[in-house]
Amino acid sequence: MKRIVIKVGSHVLTENGAVAKERMRDLVELIALVMENGQEVILVSSGAVSAGYTVLPLDRRSVGNRQILAAIGQPLLLKMYQEKFALHNILCSQVLLSAGDLDSKKRTYLAQLAIDGLLSNGVVPIINENDVIATEELEFGDNDQLSAYVAYNFDADLLVILSDIDALYDKDPRVFSDAKVRREVSSITKEELNAPSTAHNEFATGGIVTKLKAGDFLLNHGKEMFLATGFDLDDVKSFLLDGIQKGGTHFCGV
Ligand code: GLU
């Protein structure tokens, strides 16, 4: 694998109403190790709205407030990332995208040039939805799908989704104690894709269905996806660095 997209969700980056700095530090450390291993990493990070809320607790249910929170939180988030990456002498950068940016060939090409340029200079692009203007995203959209489009359009081989869910199960593990992990998935059914989307966290907009949609999109485009917990990076570390799957779900064509 040459180029990897790692997506981290709001829930993983937030704890007790504040940015979970230790988790961010661990994530950045992992990215540094993956880069040392000769792979390029694009990070898709949520957490703008939740970071904004830590300094100005506006009601997040209003779209207008979420725009304000994202505008405040995005620079706070990036500042924290910059500090953490600096400990590894790595530069990071901010790339804000809206769905429309990947609609036209010309804009996609311009974005590809920017991403390629950053990566060839050893800089980590940190991508988020441009939440301040992409209000339809704030109402229901999600970074799971954005990260799938990023992986496809910026020619990554693999998308890693670090979530509050440690894997895909055969039934809801919060309801059924005998739910089993599905370690490998090579196709996703229509029923699975059409199930209602349920996010576990007040800041997150996704849920398992949006991850399945991301996986379905990538499988249909000959790419792979790995879903693992973002709370403990052991599973993703052994998958990326040693090629060993301890936990998590690997979405991979047959
Ligand atoms: N882009 C939003 C944020 O940074 C989160 C969207 C999502 O988690 O899917 O807060």
XYZ file of C-alpha atoms and ligand atoms in Angstrom:
264
model
C 0.000 0.000 0.000
C 1.411 3.319 -1.028
C -1.200 5.915 -0.113
C -3.592 5.599 2.815
C -6.479 7.769 3.971
C -7.153 7.671 7.708
C -10.485 9.049 8.875
C -11.110 9.845 12.510
C -14.538 10.676 13.915
C -15.686 13.353 16.347
C -16.481 10.860 19.087
C -12.920 9.552 19.093
C -11.501 13.075 19.234
C -13.773 14.296 22.014
C -13.905 13.412 25.686
C -15.894 15.072 28.468
C -16.697 18.043 26.264
C -13.070 18.704 25.310
C -10.740 17.602 22.545
C -9.218 14.240 23.548
C -5.598 15.366 23.315
C -4.062 12.025 24.239
C -6.010 10.218 21.561
C -4.954 12.848 19.062
C -1.340 12.413 20.166
C -1.589 8.628 19.710
C -3.145 9.053 16.281
C -0.397 11.436 15.170
C 2.219 9.012 16.495
C 0.639 6.235 14.435
C 0.656 8.422 11.313
C 4.337 9.209 11.888
C 5.093 5.459 12.103
C 3.126 4.718 8.945
C 5.026 7.481 7.132
C 8.340 6.099 8.380
C 7.210 2.829 6.843
C 7.245 4.577 3.457
C 3.531 5.187 3.077
C 1.773 8.469 2.365
C -1.034 9.455 4.704
C -3.996 11.751 4.144
C -5.945 12.428 7.326
C -9.671 13.163 7.230
C -10.535 14.584 10.617
C -13.912 15.495 12.041
C -14.111 17.417 15.274
C -14.475 21.036 14.138
C -17.937 21.447 15.626
C -17.005 19.671 18.855
C -13.797 21.727 19.223
C -15.810 24.940 18.715
C -18.280 23.828 21.356
C -15.505 23.551 23.939
C -15.014 27.339 23.822
C -18.519 28.526 22.901
C -21.279 26.120 23.927
C -23.992 27.107 21.450
C -26.927 24.786 20.811
C -25.551 22.304 18.285
C -28.965 21.307 16.980
C -29.242 24.487 14.922
C -27.505 24.388 11.561
C -26.509 28.053 11.893
C -24.864 27.384 15.236
C -23.009 24.396 13.843
C -21.631 26.621 11.089
C -20.420 29.042 13.763
C -18.975 26.243 15.901
C -17.157 24.751 12.915
C -15.694 28.163 12.002
C -14.381 28.552 15.554
C -13.363 24.938 16.057
C -11.545 24.143 12.812
C -8.538 26.415 13.548
C -8.416 25.168 17.151
C -8.334 21.592 15.896
C -5.607 22.346 13.365
C -3.500 24.148 15.939
C -3.589 21.053 18.123
C -2.669 18.826 15.195
C 0.206 21.154 14.290
C 1.591 20.920 17.811
C 1.364 17.137 17.843
C 2.888 16.686 14.369
C 5.689 19.112 15.230
C 6.847 16.652 17.914
C 7.672 14.314 14.999
C 9.072 17.092 12.788
C 6.173 16.640 10.406
C 4.292 19.496 8.796
C 0.544 19.239 8.431
C -1.881 21.301 6.404
C -5.560 22.135 6.193
C -7.676 21.213 3.182
C -11.380 22.023 3.432
C -13.620 20.455 0.819
C -17.290 20.634 -0.059
C -19.082 17.949 -2.044
C -19.135 20.324 -5.031
C -15.335 20.467 -5.103
C -15.165 16.890 -6.307
C -18.078 17.265 -8.742
C -16.223 18.901 -11.576
C -13.228 17.364 -13.318
C -11.367 20.645 -13.247
C -11.783 21.263 -9.518
C -11.011 17.636 -8.730
C -7.833 17.941 -10.783
C -6.820 21.128 -8.951
C -7.447 19.438 -5.604
C -5.423 16.398 -6.760
C -2.511 18.663 -7.668
C -2.607 20.264 -4.226
C -2.776 16.912 -2.414
C -0.006 15.390 -4.541
C 2.139 18.477 -3.940
C 1.635 18.339 -0.189
C 2.372 14.614 -0.004
C 5.456 14.825 -2.190
C 6.792 17.432 0.246
C 6.174 15.119 3.179
C 3.267 17.229 4.451
C 0.150 15.570 5.885
C -3.063 16.963 4.380
C -5.766 17.190 7.035
C -9.098 17.250 5.256
C -12.487 18.165 6.633
C -15.775 19.125 5.088
C -16.005 22.896 4.755
C -18.740 22.934 7.371
C -19.120 26.704 7.423
C -20.671 26.720 3.967
C -21.614 23.065 3.371
C -24.792 23.303 5.406
C -26.429 20.274 3.829
C -23.489 18.275 5.243
C -24.162 19.648 8.698
C -27.788 18.672 8.509
C -27.121 15.083 7.680
C -23.953 14.429 5.694
C -20.884 12.808 7.117
C -17.147 12.466 6.868
C -17.349 8.706 6.303
C -18.496 9.296 2.768
C -16.262 12.314 2.304
C -13.294 10.118 3.223
C -14.364 7.473 0.693
C -14.478 10.144 -2.039
C -11.100 11.405 -0.857
C -9.613 7.904 -1.092
C -11.041 7.422 -4.577
C -10.267 10.854 -6.035
C -6.815 11.155 -4.512
C -5.864 7.656 -5.559
C -5.342 5.984 -2.196
C -5.281 2.200 -1.949
C -6.954 1.979 1.414
C -9.303 3.962 3.654
C -8.993 3.363 7.386
C -12.003 4.487 9.422
C -11.221 4.960 13.111
C -14.502 4.965 14.908
C -16.301 4.454 18.197
C -17.335 1.111 16.655
C -14.501 -1.459 16.734
C -15.766 -3.497 13.762
C -18.826 -4.437 11.772
C -20.992 -7.033 13.576
C -23.554 -9.479 12.247
C -26.131 -7.759 14.508
C -26.183 -4.748 16.818
C -23.653 -5.554 19.598
C -25.301 -3.062 21.960
C -28.517 -5.065 21.799
C -27.334 -8.657 21.214
C -24.624 -10.087 23.456
C -23.947 -12.910 20.942
C -23.219 -10.488 18.084
C -20.144 -11.556 16.139
C -17.534 -9.483 14.346
C -17.502 -9.751 10.568
C -13.769 -9.759 9.921
C -13.985 -9.634 6.150
C -16.627 -8.129 3.951
C -16.536 -8.345 0.179
C -19.998 -7.017 -0.644
C -22.754 -5.072 1.069
C -26.454 -5.734 0.528
C -29.122 -3.165 -0.384
C -30.923 -3.791 2.939
C -27.760 -3.019 4.872
C -27.279 0.196 2.907
C -30.878 1.307 3.357
C -31.060 0.810 7.129
C -31.664 4.070 9.043
C -28.485 5.928 9.962
C -27.828 6.142 13.692
C -24.927 8.095 15.138
C -23.935 7.200 18.693
C -22.497 10.526 19.533
C -24.061 13.949 19.731
C -21.333 15.476 17.565
C -20.958 12.733 15.013
C -23.238 12.679 12.038
C -22.516 9.165 10.817
C -23.239 5.743 12.241
C -22.636 2.244 10.929
C -24.719 2.771 7.789
C -22.579 5.649 6.574
C -19.521 3.428 7.055
C -21.190 0.712 4.997
C -21.945 3.270 2.287
C -18.301 4.308 2.274
C -17.252 0.643 2.103
C -19.709 -0.082 -0.704
C -18.448 2.875 -2.746
C -14.834 1.794 -2.331
C -15.493 -1.887 -3.059
C -17.265 -0.813 -6.255
C -14.193 1.191 -7.212
C -11.620 -1.525 -6.526
C -10.382 -0.043 -3.244
C -10.167 -1.407 0.277
C -11.396 -0.165 3.619
C -10.512 -1.102 7.183
C -12.892 -0.248 10.038
C -11.393 -0.300 13.529
C -11.685 1.364 16.890
C -10.106 4.776 17.331
C -10.043 4.416 21.123
C -7.221 1.895 21.128
C -4.937 1.946 18.094
C -3.522 -1.565 18.531
C -5.721 -3.161 15.852
C -5.020 -0.531 13.249
C -1.331 -0.440 14.088
C -0.821 -4.166 13.541
C -2.951 -4.057 10.389
C -1.011 -1.168 8.837
C 2.481 -1.872 10.085
C 2.621 -5.685 10.304
C -0.165 -6.712 7.923
C -1.847 -8.642 10.747
C -5.563 -8.279 11.353
C -6.253 -8.713 15.068
C -9.641 -7.010 15.196
C -11.675 -4.712 12.991
C -13.358 -5.369 9.653
C -11.516 -5.496 6.355
C -13.643 -4.535 3.360
C -11.912 -6.084 0.429
C -13.072 -7.404 -2.945
C -12.760 -11.102 -3.751
N -17.299 17.819 9.685
C -17.875 17.715 11.001
C -16.907 18.281 12.053
O -15.740 18.441 11.778
C -18.187 16.289 11.398
C -18.881 15.477 10.372
C -18.839 13.978 10.703
O -18.370 13.607 11.781
O -19.246 13.192 9.883
O -17.324 18.540 13.159
